[in-house]
Coordinates of C-alpha atoms in Angstrom, one line a residue:
Chain A
M1 CA 11.4 -40.1 -38.1
S2 CA 11.8 -36.9 -36.1
C3 CA 8.7 -35.0 -35.1
I4 CA 7.9 -31.3 -34.9
V5 CA 5.0 -30.1 -32.7
A6 CA 2.9 -27.1 -33.6
I7 CA 0.9 -25.8 -30.7
L8 CA -2.4 -24.3 -31.9
E9 CA -4.1 -21.3 -30.5
H10 CA -7.8 -21.1 -31.0
H11 CA -11.0 -19.6 -29.7
E12 CA -13.7 -22.3 -29.4
G13 CA -12.2 -24.1 -32.4
E14 CA -11.5 -21.1 -34.5
L15 CA -7.8 -20.9 -35.2
R16 CA -5.9 -17.7 -34.6
K17 CA -4.0 -16.3 -37.5
V18 CA -0.7 -17.0 -35.7
S19 CA -1.5 -20.7 -35.7
G20 CA -1.4 -20.6 -39.5
E21 CA 2.0 -19.0 -39.3
V22 CA 3.2 -21.6 -36.8
C23 CA 1.8 -24.6 -38.9
S24 CA 3.3 -23.2 -42.1
E25 CA 6.7 -22.7 -40.5
A26 CA 6.6 -26.2 -38.9
V27 CA 5.8 -27.7 -42.4
R28 CA 8.6 -25.7 -44.1
F29 CA 11.1 -26.8 -41.3
A30 CA 9.9 -30.4 -41.5
R31 CA 10.4 -30.5 -45.3
F32 CA 13.9 -29.3 -44.8
A33 CA 14.7 -31.6 -41.8
G34 CA 12.9 -34.7 -43.0
A35 CA 10.5 -34.7 -40.1
N36 CA 6.7 -35.0 -39.7
V37 CA 4.5 -32.4 -38.1
V38 CA 1.9 -33.0 -35.4
A39 CA -0.4 -30.1 -34.5
V40 CA -1.8 -30.0 -30.9
A41 CA -4.9 -28.2 -29.8
A42 CA -6.2 -28.0 -26.2
G43 CA -9.5 -27.0 -24.7
S44 CA -13.0 -26.4 -25.7
G45 CA -13.3 -26.7 -29.6
A46 CA -9.9 -28.5 -29.9
Q47 CA -11.3 -31.0 -32.4
T48 CA -12.5 -28.3 -34.7
A49 CA -9.2 -26.5 -34.4
A50 CA -7.2 -29.7 -35.0
R51 CA -9.2 -30.5 -38.2
A52 CA -8.5 -27.1 -39.6
V53 CA -4.7 -27.5 -39.9
G54 CA -5.0 -29.6 -43.1
R55 CA -5.1 -26.4 -45.1
F56 CA -1.6 -25.6 -44.0
G57 CA -0.2 -29.0 -45.0
V58 CA -0.3 -30.6 -41.5
A59 CA -1.5 -34.2 -41.8
E60 CA -1.6 -35.2 -38.1
A61 CA -3.2 -33.5 -35.2
I62 CA -4.1 -34.2 -31.5
A63 CA -7.1 -32.7 -29.8
L64 CA -7.0 -32.5 -26.1
E65 CA -10.5 -31.9 -24.5
G66 CA -12.5 -32.2 -21.4
G67 CA -11.6 -32.8 -17.7
A68 CA -8.9 -30.3 -16.5
L69 CA -9.3 -28.3 -19.8
L70 CA -13.0 -27.5 -19.4
S71 CA -12.2 -23.9 -18.5
Y72 CA -8.9 -22.1 -19.3
S73 CA -6.1 -22.6 -16.9
G74 CA -2.4 -22.0 -17.8
E75 CA -1.3 -24.6 -15.2
H76 CA -3.6 -27.4 -16.5
Y77 CA -3.1 -26.6 -20.2
A78 CA 0.6 -26.7 -19.9
A79 CA 0.7 -29.9 -17.9
V80 CA -1.7 -31.6 -20.3
L81 CA 0.3 -30.4 -23.3
A82 CA 3.6 -31.5 -21.7
A83 CA 2.2 -35.0 -21.2
A84 CA 0.8 -35.3 -24.7
I85 CA 4.0 -33.9 -26.3
R86 CA 6.6 -35.8 -24.2
S87 CA 5.6 -39.2 -25.7
R88 CA 6.2 -37.9 -29.2
D89 CA 9.8 -37.0 -28.3
P90 CA 9.9 -34.0 -30.7
S91 CA 13.0 -32.2 -31.9
L92 CA 11.2 -28.9 -32.1
I93 CA 8.1 -27.4 -30.6
L94 CA 6.7 -24.2 -32.2
G95 CA 4.0 -21.9 -30.8
G96 CA 3.0 -18.3 -31.2
A97 CA 4.5 -15.4 -29.2
T98 CA 1.0 -14.1 -28.2
G99 CA -0.7 -13.7 -24.8
F100 CA -1.6 -17.4 -25.0
G101 CA 1.9 -18.4 -25.9
R102 CA 3.4 -16.2 -23.1
D103 CA 1.1 -18.0 -20.6
I104 CA 1.6 -21.6 -21.8
L105 CA 5.1 -22.0 -23.3
P106 CA 7.2 -21.0 -20.3
R107 CA 5.3 -23.5 -18.1
L108 CA 5.7 -26.1 -20.8
G109 CA 9.4 -25.4 -20.9
A110 CA 9.6 -26.0 -17.1
H111 CA 7.8 -29.3 -17.5
L112 CA 10.0 -30.5 -20.3
G113 CA 13.2 -29.1 -18.9
V114 CA 14.1 -26.6 -21.6
S115 CA 14.2 -22.9 -21.9
L116 CA 12.0 -21.0 -24.3
A117 CA 13.4 -19.1 -27.2
A118 CA 10.7 -16.4 -27.1
D119 CA 9.4 -14.2 -29.9
C120 CA 11.7 -15.5 -32.6
V121 CA 12.0 -14.0 -36.1
G122 CA 14.1 -16.9 -37.5
V123 CA 14.5 -20.6 -37.0
R124 CA 16.8 -22.9 -38.9
A125 CA 18.6 -26.2 -38.7
E126 CA 22.3 -25.8 -38.5
G127 CA 24.6 -28.9 -38.4
G128 CA 21.8 -31.0 -36.9
K129 CA 21.1 -28.3 -34.2
I130 CA 18.3 -25.8 -34.1
E131 CA 19.4 -22.2 -34.3
V132 CA 17.1 -19.3 -33.6
R133 CA 17.2 -15.5 -34.0
R134 CA 15.3 -13.2 -31.7
P135 CA 15.1 -9.5 -31.0
I136 CA 16.3 -8.5 -27.6
F137 CA 16.2 -5.1 -25.9
A138 CA 12.9 -4.7 -27.7
G139 CA 14.6 -4.9 -31.0
K140 CA 17.7 -2.8 -30.4
A141 CA 19.8 -6.0 -30.9
I142 CA 19.4 -9.5 -32.3
L143 CA 20.4 -12.5 -30.4
T144 CA 21.3 -15.8 -32.1
T145 CA 21.3 -19.0 -29.9
T146 CA 21.5 -22.7 -30.6
F147 CA 19.7 -25.3 -28.6
V148 CA 22.0 -27.8 -26.9
A149 CA 19.1 -29.6 -25.2
R150 CA 16.1 -31.4 -26.8
P151 CA 13.4 -30.4 -27.6
A152 CA 14.0 -26.9 -28.9
L153 CA 11.1 -24.8 -27.6
V154 CA 10.4 -21.8 -29.8
S155 CA 7.7 -19.1 -30.0
L156 CA 7.3 -17.2 -33.3
R157 CA 6.7 -13.5 -33.5
P158 CA 3.3 -12.9 -35.1
N159 CA 3.3 -11.4 -38.6
V160 CA 6.8 -12.5 -39.4
F161 CA 6.4 -16.0 -40.9
A162 CA 4.4 -16.5 -44.1
I163 CA 1.3 -18.6 -44.2
E164 CA 1.3 -21.2 -47.0
A165 CA -1.9 -22.9 -48.0
Q166 CA -1.3 -26.5 -49.2
P167 CA -4.3 -28.6 -48.3
V168 CA -3.9 -32.2 -47.1
A169 CA -6.2 -34.5 -45.3
T170 CA -5.6 -34.5 -41.5
K171 CA -5.9 -37.4 -39.2
V172 CA -7.1 -36.2 -35.8
E173 CA -6.6 -38.1 -32.6
T174 CA -8.9 -37.0 -29.8
V175 CA -7.8 -37.4 -26.2
A176 CA -10.3 -37.1 -23.3
V177 CA -8.3 -35.4 -20.6
A178 CA -8.8 -36.4 -16.9
D179 CA -9.5 -33.9 -14.1
S180 CA -6.5 -32.4 -12.3
A181 CA -6.0 -31.8 -8.6
A182 CA -3.0 -29.6 -9.3
R183 CA -3.0 -26.1 -7.8
A184 CA -4.1 -23.6 -10.4
A185 CA -5.4 -20.0 -10.8
T186 CA -9.2 -19.9 -11.5
L187 CA -10.4 -17.7 -14.4
L188 CA -13.4 -15.9 -13.1
G189 CA -14.2 -13.7 -16.1
R190 CA -13.1 -11.6 -18.9
K191 CA -14.1 -8.0 -19.8
E192 CA -13.4 -6.5 -23.2
E193 CA -12.4 -3.0 -23.9
E194 CA -15.4 -0.8 -24.7
S195 CA -14.8 -1.2 -28.5
S196 CA -14.0 -4.9 -28.7
D197 CA -14.1 -4.8 -32.5
R198 CA -10.7 -3.1 -32.4
V199 CA -7.8 -4.8 -34.2
D200 CA -5.1 -6.3 -31.9
L201 CA -1.8 -4.6 -32.0
A202 CA 0.5 -7.7 -32.2
E203 CA -1.3 -9.3 -35.1
A204 CA -2.4 -6.1 -36.9
E205 CA -1.2 -5.8 -40.5
I206 CA -1.4 -2.0 -40.2
V207 CA -0.7 0.1 -37.1
V208 CA -1.5 3.8 -36.8
S209 CA 0.3 5.2 -33.9
G210 CA 0.2 8.6 -32.2
G211 CA 2.4 10.7 -29.9
R212 CA 2.7 14.1 -28.2
G213 CA 2.3 15.8 -31.6
L214 CA -1.4 15.1 -31.4
K215 CA -1.5 17.7 -28.6
N216 CA -4.2 16.2 -26.3
P217 CA -6.3 13.1 -25.7
E218 CA -9.3 14.6 -27.6
T219 CA -7.4 15.4 -30.8
F220 CA -5.7 12.0 -30.5
K221 CA -9.1 10.3 -30.5
R222 CA -10.6 12.6 -33.1
L223 CA -7.7 12.5 -35.6
L224 CA -6.2 9.0 -35.2
E225 CA -9.1 6.6 -34.6
P226 CA -10.9 7.4 -37.8
L227 CA -7.7 6.9 -39.8
A228 CA -7.1 3.6 -38.1
Q229 CA -10.7 2.6 -38.8
A230 CA -10.5 3.6 -42.5
L231 CA -7.3 1.4 -42.8
G232 CA -8.6 -1.5 -40.7
A233 CA -5.6 -0.7 -38.5
A234 CA -4.8 -1.1 -34.8
V235 CA -4.2 2.0 -32.8
G236 CA -0.7 2.4 -31.1
A237 CA 0.7 5.1 -28.9
S238 CA 4.1 6.4 -27.8
R239 CA 5.2 6.0 -24.2
A240 CA 4.9 9.7 -23.6
V241 CA 1.1 9.7 -24.2
V242 CA 0.5 6.5 -22.3
D243 CA 2.4 7.9 -19.3
A244 CA 0.4 11.1 -19.6
G245 CA -2.7 9.0 -19.3
W246 CA -4.1 9.8 -22.8
R247 CA -4.2 6.2 -23.9
P248 CA -4.2 2.8 -22.2
H249 CA -1.0 0.9 -21.8
A250 CA -2.2 -1.9 -24.0
E251 CA -1.6 0.5 -27.0
Q252 CA 2.0 1.4 -26.1
V253 CA 4.6 0.5 -28.7
G254 CA 8.2 0.3 -27.6
Q255 CA 10.5 -1.1 -25.0
T256 CA 8.0 -1.1 -22.1
G257 CA 5.1 -1.7 -24.3
R258 CA 4.5 -3.9 -27.3
T259 CA 6.9 -4.8 -30.1
V260 CA 5.1 -4.8 -33.5
A261 CA 6.0 -6.0 -37.0
P262 CA 3.1 -4.9 -39.2
K263 CA 3.4 -4.4 -43.0
L264 CA 2.6 -0.7 -42.5
Y265 CA 3.3 1.5 -39.5
I266 CA 2.1 5.1 -39.6
A267 CA 3.7 7.3 -36.9
C268 CA 1.7 10.5 -36.3
G269 CA 3.2 13.2 -34.1
I270 CA 5.8 10.8 -32.8
S271 CA 9.4 12.2 -32.6
G272 CA 11.0 8.7 -32.3
A273 CA 12.6 8.1 -28.9
I274 CA 15.0 5.2 -29.0
Q275 CA 12.7 3.0 -27.0
H276 CA 9.8 3.6 -29.4
L277 CA 12.0 3.0 -32.5
A278 CA 13.1 -0.3 -31.0
G279 CA 9.5 -1.5 -30.9
M280 CA 8.5 -0.8 -34.5
R281 CA 11.6 -0.8 -36.6
T282 CA 10.8 -4.2 -38.1
A283 CA 7.6 -3.0 -39.7
R284 CA 7.9 -3.6 -43.5
T285 CA 7.0 0.0 -44.4
I286 CA 7.1 3.0 -42.0
V287 CA 5.4 6.3 -42.6
A288 CA 6.1 9.3 -40.4
I289 CA 4.1 12.5 -40.1
N290 CA 5.6 15.1 -38.0
K291 CA 6.0 18.9 -38.0
D292 CA 9.7 18.8 -37.0
P293 CA 11.8 17.9 -40.0
E294 CA 14.7 17.0 -37.7
A295 CA 12.6 14.3 -35.7
P296 CA 14.6 11.0 -35.4
I297 CA 11.5 9.1 -36.7
F298 CA 12.2 10.4 -40.3
K299 CA 15.6 8.7 -40.3
I300 CA 14.0 5.3 -40.3
A301 CA 10.8 6.1 -42.1
D302 CA 10.4 5.0 -45.7
Y303 CA 8.1 7.9 -46.4
G304 CA 7.8 11.1 -44.4
I305 CA 5.4 14.1 -44.5
V306 CA 6.6 17.2 -42.7
G307 CA 3.6 19.0 -41.3
D308 CA 0.9 19.3 -38.6
C309 CA -1.1 16.2 -37.9
E310 CA -4.2 18.4 -37.2
E311 CA -4.1 19.5 -40.9
I312 CA -2.8 16.3 -42.5
L313 CA -4.7 13.4 -40.8
P314 CA -8.3 14.4 -41.8
V315 CA -7.2 14.8 -45.4
L316 CA -5.4 11.4 -45.3
T317 CA -8.3 9.7 -43.6
E318 CA -10.7 11.0 -46.3
A319 CA -8.3 10.0 -49.1
V320 CA -7.9 6.5 -47.6
R321 CA -11.7 6.1 -47.4
K322 CA -12.1 7.0 -51.1
L323 CA -9.2 4.8 -52.1
L324 CA -10.4 1.8 -50.2
G325 CA -14.1 2.5 -50.7
R326 CA -15.0 2.6 -47.0
Chain B
M24 CA 2.3 -12.0 4.9
N25 CA 5.8 -12.5 3.5
V26 CA 6.4 -11.3 0.0
T27 CA 9.5 -11.9 -2.2
V28 CA 10.2 -9.9 -5.3
C29 CA 12.8 -11.0 -7.9
V30 CA 14.6 -7.9 -9.2
K31 CA 17.0 -7.7 -12.1
R32 CA 19.6 -5.0 -12.9
V33 CA 19.3 -4.0 -16.6
P34 CA 20.5 -1.2 -18.9
S35 CA 18.1 1.8 -18.9
T36 CA 15.6 1.9 -21.8
A37 CA 17.3 5.1 -23.0
T38 CA 20.5 3.2 -23.8
R39 CA 21.9 3.2 -27.3
L40 CA 23.4 -0.2 -27.5
K41 CA 26.9 -1.0 -28.7
I42 CA 28.0 -4.6 -29.1
A43 CA 31.1 -5.8 -27.3
P44 CA 34.0 -7.3 -29.2
E45 CA 33.5 -11.0 -30.3
A46 CA 29.7 -10.2 -30.3
K47 CA 28.9 -12.2 -27.2
G48 CA 27.5 -9.3 -25.2
I49 CA 26.9 -5.6 -25.1
D50 CA 29.5 -3.0 -24.4
E51 CA 28.7 -1.9 -20.9
S52 CA 31.0 1.2 -20.8
G53 CA 29.0 4.3 -20.1
I54 CA 25.7 2.5 -19.7
E55 CA 23.3 3.5 -17.0
F56 CA 22.0 0.5 -15.1
V57 CA 18.6 0.6 -13.4
I58 CA 16.1 -1.7 -11.7
N59 CA 14.2 -3.5 -14.5
P60 CA 11.1 -1.1 -15.0
Y61 CA 8.6 -4.0 -14.7
D62 CA 10.3 -5.1 -11.4
E63 CA 9.7 -1.6 -10.0
F64 CA 5.9 -2.2 -10.4
A65 CA 6.4 -5.6 -8.5
V66 CA 8.4 -3.9 -5.7
E67 CA 5.8 -1.1 -5.3
E68 CA 2.9 -3.6 -5.2
A69 CA 4.8 -5.7 -2.6
L70 CA 5.4 -2.6 -0.5
K71 CA 1.7 -1.7 -0.6
I72 CA 0.8 -5.3 0.5
I73 CA 3.1 -5.5 3.5
E74 CA 2.2 -1.9 4.6
K75 CA -1.4 -3.1 4.8
A76 CA -0.9 -6.7 6.0
G77 CA 2.4 -6.6 7.8
G78 CA 5.2 -9.0 7.2
E79 CA 8.6 -9.0 5.4
L80 CA 9.6 -8.1 1.9
T81 CA 12.6 -9.9 0.6
I82 CA 14.4 -8.9 -2.6
L83 CA 16.0 -11.8 -4.6
T84 CA 18.5 -10.8 -7.2
L85 CA 20.6 -12.8 -9.6
G86 CA 23.2 -10.6 -11.1
P87 CA 26.8 -9.4 -10.9
E88 CA 28.3 -7.8 -7.8
S89 CA 27.4 -4.4 -9.1
A90 CA 23.7 -5.3 -8.8
S91 CA 24.1 -4.5 -5.1
K92 CA 23.3 -0.9 -6.1
E93 CA 19.8 -1.9 -7.3
I94 CA 19.3 -4.1 -4.2
R95 CA 20.2 -1.1 -2.0
T96 CA 17.6 1.0 -3.8
C97 CA 14.9 -1.7 -3.1
L98 CA 15.9 -1.7 0.5
A99 CA 15.7 2.1 0.6
L100 CA 12.2 1.9 -0.8
G101 CA 11.2 -0.3 2.2
A102 CA 12.2 -3.9 1.5
T103 CA 13.2 -5.8 4.6
K104 CA 16.2 -7.8 3.4
A105 CA 17.8 -9.2 0.3
V106 CA 19.4 -12.3 -1.1
H107 CA 21.9 -11.8 -3.9
L108 CA 22.9 -14.7 -6.1
V109 CA 26.2 -13.3 -7.4
S110 CA 26.8 -14.3 -11.0
D111 CA 29.5 -13.6 -13.6
D112 CA 28.5 -12.0 -16.9
S113 CA 28.2 -15.3 -18.8
F114 CA 25.0 -16.0 -20.8
R115 CA 22.1 -17.7 -18.9
D116 CA 18.9 -18.7 -20.5
G117 CA 15.4 -18.5 -19.0
L118 CA 15.2 -22.0 -17.4
S119 CA 18.8 -21.7 -16.0
V120 CA 17.8 -18.5 -14.2
A121 CA 14.5 -19.9 -13.1
R122 CA 16.1 -22.9 -11.6
A123 CA 18.6 -20.8 -9.7
L124 CA 15.9 -18.5 -8.3
A125 CA 13.5 -21.4 -7.5
E126 CA 16.2 -23.1 -5.5
A127 CA 16.9 -19.9 -3.5
L128 CA 13.1 -19.3 -3.0
Q129 CA 12.8 -22.7 -1.3
S130 CA 14.7 -21.2 1.7
I131 CA 12.8 -17.9 1.6
P132 CA 9.3 -18.6 3.0
S133 CA 6.9 -16.5 0.8
D134 CA 3.1 -16.2 0.6
L135 CA 3.5 -14.3 -2.5
I136 CA 6.3 -14.1 -5.1
L137 CA 6.3 -11.2 -7.5
L138 CA 8.4 -10.5 -10.6
G139 CA 8.2 -8.0 -13.5
R140 CA 6.5 -9.4 -16.6
Q141 CA 9.8 -9.5 -18.4
A142 CA 13.3 -8.0 -18.2
V143 CA 13.8 -5.3 -20.8
D144 CA 17.2 -6.6 -21.7
H145 CA 16.7 -10.1 -23.0
D146 CA 12.9 -10.0 -23.2
N147 CA 12.6 -13.7 -22.2
A148 CA 9.3 -13.3 -20.5
Q149 CA 9.4 -16.8 -19.0
V150 CA 11.3 -16.8 -15.7
G151 CA 8.3 -16.1 -13.5
L152 CA 6.1 -18.9 -14.9
M153 CA 9.0 -21.3 -14.9
I154 CA 9.7 -20.7 -11.2
A155 CA 6.0 -21.2 -10.5
T156 CA 5.9 -24.4 -12.4
L157 CA 9.1 -25.7 -10.7
L158 CA 7.7 -24.9 -7.3
G159 CA 4.1 -26.1 -8.1
L160 CA 2.6 -22.7 -7.5
P161 CA -0.4 -21.2 -9.3
A162 CA 0.6 -18.1 -11.2
V163 CA -0.9 -15.3 -13.3
I164 CA 1.2 -13.1 -15.6
D165 CA 0.8 -9.5 -16.7
V166 CA -1.3 -8.4 -13.7
V167 CA -2.6 -4.8 -13.5
K168 CA -4.6 -5.2 -10.3
V169 CA -4.0 -7.2 -7.2
E170 CA -6.2 -7.7 -4.2
I171 CA -5.2 -9.9 -1.3
S172 CA -7.9 -11.1 1.1
G173 CA -7.1 -13.6 3.7
S174 CA -5.4 -16.6 2.0
E175 CA -6.6 -15.6 -1.5
A176 CA -5.5 -13.2 -4.2
T177 CA -7.9 -11.8 -6.8
V178 CA -6.0 -10.3 -9.8
E179 CA -6.6 -8.8 -13.2
R180 CA -4.5 -9.8 -16.1
E181 CA -4.2 -7.5 -19.2
V182 CA -4.5 -9.5 -22.3
E183 CA -4.3 -8.6 -26.0
G184 CA -6.4 -5.8 -27.3
G185 CA -6.7 -4.3 -23.8
A186 CA -9.1 -6.9 -22.5
R187 CA -8.8 -8.0 -18.8
E188 CA -9.2 -11.4 -17.3
T189 CA -9.9 -11.8 -13.6
Y190 CA -8.4 -14.7 -11.8
R191 CA -8.5 -16.0 -8.2
L192 CA -5.5 -17.8 -6.7
S193 CA -4.9 -19.3 -3.3
L194 CA -1.7 -18.3 -1.5
P195 CA 1.2 -19.0 -1.9
C196 CA 1.2 -18.0 -5.5
L197 CA 3.3 -16.1 -8.1
L198 CA 2.4 -13.0 -10.1
T199 CA 4.2 -11.0 -12.7
A200 CA 3.6 -7.2 -12.9
Q201 CA 2.5 -5.3 -16.0
K202 CA 2.8 -1.6 -16.5
G203 CA -0.3 0.1 -15.1
L204 CA -0.4 -1.9 -11.9
N205 CA 0.7 1.1 -9.8
E206 CA 2.9 4.2 -9.7
P207 CA 6.3 3.2 -8.2
R208 CA 7.5 5.5 -5.4
L209 CA 11.0 7.1 -5.2
P210 CA 13.3 6.4 -2.3
N211 CA 13.6 9.1 0.4
L212 CA 16.6 10.1 2.5
K213 CA 15.4 8.2 5.6
G214 CA 14.9 5.1 3.6
I215 CA 18.4 5.4 2.0
M216 CA 20.0 5.7 5.5
A217 CA 17.9 2.8 6.9
A218 CA 18.9 0.6 3.9
K219 CA 22.6 0.7 4.9
K220 CA 21.8 -1.4 7.9
K221 CA 19.5 -3.9 6.3
P222 CA 20.9 -7.5 5.7
V223 CA 21.9 -8.6 2.3
A224 CA 22.9 -12.3 2.0
A225 CA 25.2 -12.6 -0.9
R226 CA 26.4 -16.0 -2.2
P227 CA 27.7 -17.3 -5.5
I228 CA 25.2 -18.8 -7.9
G229 CA 25.2 -22.6 -8.2
S230 CA 25.6 -24.5 -11.4
F231 CA 22.4 -24.5 -13.6
P232 CA 23.2 -25.6 -17.2
N233 CA 21.7 -23.8 -20.2
S234 CA 19.6 -25.4 -22.8
Q235 CA 20.6 -22.8 -25.4
K236 CA 24.1 -21.5 -26.1
L237 CA 24.7 -18.0 -27.2
D238 CA 26.2 -17.7 -30.7
R239 CA 26.2 -13.9 -31.2
I240 CA 24.6 -10.6 -30.4
E241 CA 24.4 -8.1 -33.2
L242 CA 22.7 -4.8 -34.1
P243 CA 19.8 -5.0 -36.5
A244 CA 20.3 -3.9 -40.1
E245 CA 20.0 -0.2 -40.4
R246 CA 16.8 1.0 -42.2
S247 CA 17.4 3.1 -45.2
G248 CA 14.7 5.6 -44.4
G249 CA 14.8 9.3 -44.7
R250 CA 12.7 10.0 -47.8
I251 CA 10.5 13.0 -47.4
V252 CA 7.4 12.8 -49.7
G253 CA 6.4 16.4 -49.1
K254 CA 5.1 19.0 -46.8
G255 CA 1.5 19.4 -45.4
Q256 CA -1.7 18.0 -46.9
D257 CA -0.6 18.4 -50.5
A258 CA 1.7 15.4 -49.9
V259 CA -1.1 13.1 -49.0
S260 CA -2.1 11.9 -52.5
E261 CA 1.6 11.2 -53.4
L262 CA 2.0 9.3 -50.1
L263 CA -1.0 7.1 -50.9
R264 CA 0.3 6.5 -54.5
L265 CA 3.6 5.3 -53.1
L266 CA 2.0 3.1 -50.5
R267 CA -0.2 1.5 -53.1
E268 CA 2.2 1.3 -56.1
E269 CA 5.7 1.2 -54.7
A270 CA 5.4 -0.3 -51.2
K271 CA 2.2 -2.3 -52.1
V272 CA 0.9 -2.2 -48.5
I273 CA -2.6 -0.8 -49.0

């Protein structure tokens, strides 16, 4: 029976949301293709992460721990994963298109001799081959490709694939990994942004984004951050305000920033340059608030309010707080 | 200290895309091509490094003959020489490109290899790490700070949520540049004149098979937006009602 591998992303055993999406899609695909799913977790906490996949319907998991994986290293993680996966001869390997996926999956592809279909929004079996759809040019176009080599290596865009809870018992195989003498970068430390409780852009269900229309960095902070907090949303920014130094690049949405697909995107004081629209057009619902009724953002927004953010955002924030009881 | 930067020619981010007939590519007529924006950060960082440490900066480009324009720009900025793997416009996936570049890199002695974090056309975001893996080099992606000291590099990687990770690597190694690393300079007249005499070794790209075949490129479905709820703060309550009852997103 053919095998599909789901690569798990976790922090000390706690699964990231995208891993639920990856497992659920693997199970859906396996049901259709008549395959079985094996989830693979690596690093400290891998056993805990591996045991957690039963809730998504994955009955088999491998936990890779110790040795070369004692601290994080993209080089070692990818090499160990490649060795563990190769013996299973999978037809499809799925992972998440997150920072972890970006660091691991290309290296895994080089080890296994396949290219990565990165940041996919669709995967299906077509005449025995695996066909994928992915946004290119930050979403200005959609590319469809078919794998002609095996395994197909695919990363899934966060927030696109539905999570399905269908609990089963999971059999976990734990593998003690040996040390590695391979050359690798050494992780010395990690420093969080000042407010580390912030929601991450890529996985956020709601994004509140601001542009030039917020006038300056102070009003951006004063008007936008409370609204984001009231909604439990991530903060995004247009390229113009990032280039002007108002906001960090990590918040930039668009072609030289992040591409996002939240269920709700609220664009405040953003006119809608083509490279910005590319990065957020797959949001389920788009709201635009802008004082210029001719702004391009209104053409793709599901709901628009014409007016000054300075006047509207405090009222909106207060109304959201009341509505959501925060 | 010899540095090599892989540079790609891409359509400017201001491009409004049109799809070519048969849906196998984009219509290139009237498009302005530029150096991939992330590669500009890589070139700038390389220039800063060789200005301080001495050594050569080689530009390695895989692209059509017309990419010689972007190569000349890099030479005008201060790169020493260039290698151009001349390709046709057929589709190449990430590993195919990485294998071609890795093979060329084996005959370009480099203490440091730099690329942009991804090319803004196909957004593959994989070629750098694949090259590093093929060549057995340590690598860090998405770097926003690079310090070279002796035979070691200390770098900061931007990760999700704006956090930063610090890594140490021994040279030779590979890094990919994220926005925020530096402010790329512009070429000056003296550089442009000097670039004309700098060597560019152009040769056809070898055969590196794809693991994916291109089926089609299409434009995304148009969004049917354009509904104005109202003007000013009076529209707020109606907006929230729509978001809750119609869109069901809050």
